[in-house]
Amino acid sequence: MIKAVMVMNTQGKPRLAKFYDYEPVEKQQELIRSVFAALSSRAENVSNFVEADAIFGLDSRLVYKHYATLYFVFVFDSSENELAMLDLIQVFVETLDKCFKNVCELDIVFNYGKMQTILDEIVFGGQVLETSSAEVMKVVEEISSWKLPQMLSHLFPKLFLIGGAGSHYLPDCEEVKTNANSAFPFSYESVRVQL
């Protein structure tokens, strides 16, 4: 199982830290600092595999890849293959490259949500879901193409029937009050709270 995924810059600032085992925030920060200290002290010509027992407890391993100003780090237990994890880092970085056209640290900072979506399509709950960069990109492009009214019409279909079938606009509050009893079974207050 994958225990954590981290992306941090060469100064130790975390750009992504996702832990699949619950850890309090203070402990997460301590782990990030420890991982950075371990990585920054390593020479460039050594292996990308690190025993992480001292940092994450027994049966923990760490694989990292250093690209430009970023470290991509996967922490996992013995049930995962080290080479497979290194390949998974490559898939993650390739997908980010496709998404942002030669990804850099600023892309990650200003598109945090998209990066989270990409990671969630590759790893979810500590388990590997997808290893194909092309498949992940299809899902990311589909999610990016969604528009707010389209999403809301799926969440609140009766709300969009006020203006007639096929209407895709959000009615104003007065229109909702006027048609509340006839158009849908929610009260005005419950609709206002839900939106």
Tab-separated table of C-alpha atoms in Angstrom, residues 2-77:
chain	number	residue	atom	x	y	z
A	2	ILE	CA	1.135	3.513	-0.719
A	3	LYS	CA	1.408	5.468	2.528
A	4	ALA	CA	2.098	8.958	1.178
A	5	VAL	CA	2.788	10.979	-1.955
A	6	MET	CA	4.776	14.191	-1.689
A	7	VAL	CA	5.975	16.818	-4.092
A	8	MET	CA	8.393	19.328	-2.635
A	9	ASN	CA	10.786	21.869	-4.037
A	10	THR	CA	14.531	21.903	-3.459
A	11	GLN	CA	14.092	24.321	-0.532
A	12	GLY	CA	11.825	21.850	1.271
A	13	LYS	CA	8.494	23.609	0.673
A	14	PRO	CA	5.802	21.006	0.143
A	15	ARG	CA	3.768	21.546	-3.021
A	16	LEU	CA	1.685	18.414	-2.455
A	17	ALA	CA	1.475	16.132	0.550
A	18	LYS	CA	-1.101	13.391	0.549
A	19	PHE	CA	-1.076	10.818	3.349
A	20	TYR	CA	-3.180	7.677	2.934
A	21	ASP	CA	-2.835	6.731	6.610
A	22	TYR	CA	-4.198	9.270	9.064
A	23	GLU	CA	-1.525	11.459	10.569
A	24	PRO	CA	-2.131	14.655	12.578
A	25	VAL	CA	-0.986	17.832	10.818
A	26	GLU	CA	1.963	18.299	13.154
A	27	LYS	CA	3.150	14.758	12.438
A	28	GLN	CA	2.702	15.311	8.672
A	29	GLN	CA	4.882	18.421	8.843
A	30	GLU	CA	7.511	16.537	10.809
A	31	LEU	CA	7.476	13.695	8.254
A	32	ILE	CA	7.832	16.141	5.356
A	33	ARG	CA	10.805	17.801	7.055
A	34	SER	CA	12.399	14.412	7.723
A	35	VAL	CA	11.916	13.271	4.130
A	36	PHE	CA	13.396	16.501	2.799
A	37	ALA	CA	16.387	16.207	5.147
A	38	ALA	CA	16.986	12.646	3.933
A	39	LEU	CA	16.672	13.593	0.250
A	40	SER	CA	18.672	16.810	0.324
A	41	SER	CA	21.624	15.092	1.976
A	42	ARG	CA	21.859	12.428	-0.754
A	43	ALA	CA	24.282	12.727	-3.658
A	44	GLU	CA	22.914	12.940	-7.208
A	45	ASN	CA	24.572	9.695	-8.315
A	46	VAL	CA	23.014	7.381	-5.689
A	47	SER	CA	19.953	5.147	-5.915
A	48	ASN	CA	16.444	6.616	-5.859
A	49	PHE	CA	15.369	4.023	-3.281
A	50	VAL	CA	15.567	4.790	0.443
A	51	GLU	CA	14.718	2.642	3.451
A	52	ALA	CA	12.279	4.814	5.382
A	53	ASP	CA	11.946	2.746	8.556
A	54	ALA	CA	13.428	5.534	10.673
A	55	ILE	CA	10.959	8.081	9.274
A	56	PHE	CA	7.696	6.183	8.667
A	57	GLY	CA	8.117	3.112	10.868
A	58	LEU	CA	8.824	-0.519	10.133
A	59	ASP	CA	8.337	-1.912	6.652
A	60	SER	CA	8.446	1.491	4.944
A	61	ARG	CA	10.275	2.376	1.772
A	62	LEU	CA	10.654	5.599	-0.109
A	63	VAL	CA	11.202	6.141	-3.827
A	64	TYR	CA	11.888	9.574	-5.237
A	65	LYS	CA	12.729	11.267	-8.487
A	66	HIS	CA	14.337	14.691	-8.743
A	67	TYR	CA	13.165	16.811	-11.696
A	68	ALA	CA	14.550	20.362	-12.019
A	69	THR	CA	13.467	22.081	-8.777
A	70	LEU	CA	11.039	19.399	-7.558
A	71	TYR	CA	11.250	16.111	-5.686
A	72	PHE	CA	8.455	13.620	-6.383
A	73	VAL	CA	8.280	11.140	-3.495
A	74	PHE	CA	6.224	7.973	-2.970
A	75	VAL	CA	6.287	6.237	0.424
A	76	PHE	CA	4.999	2.659	0.517
A	77	ASP	CA	5.229	-0.674	2.346
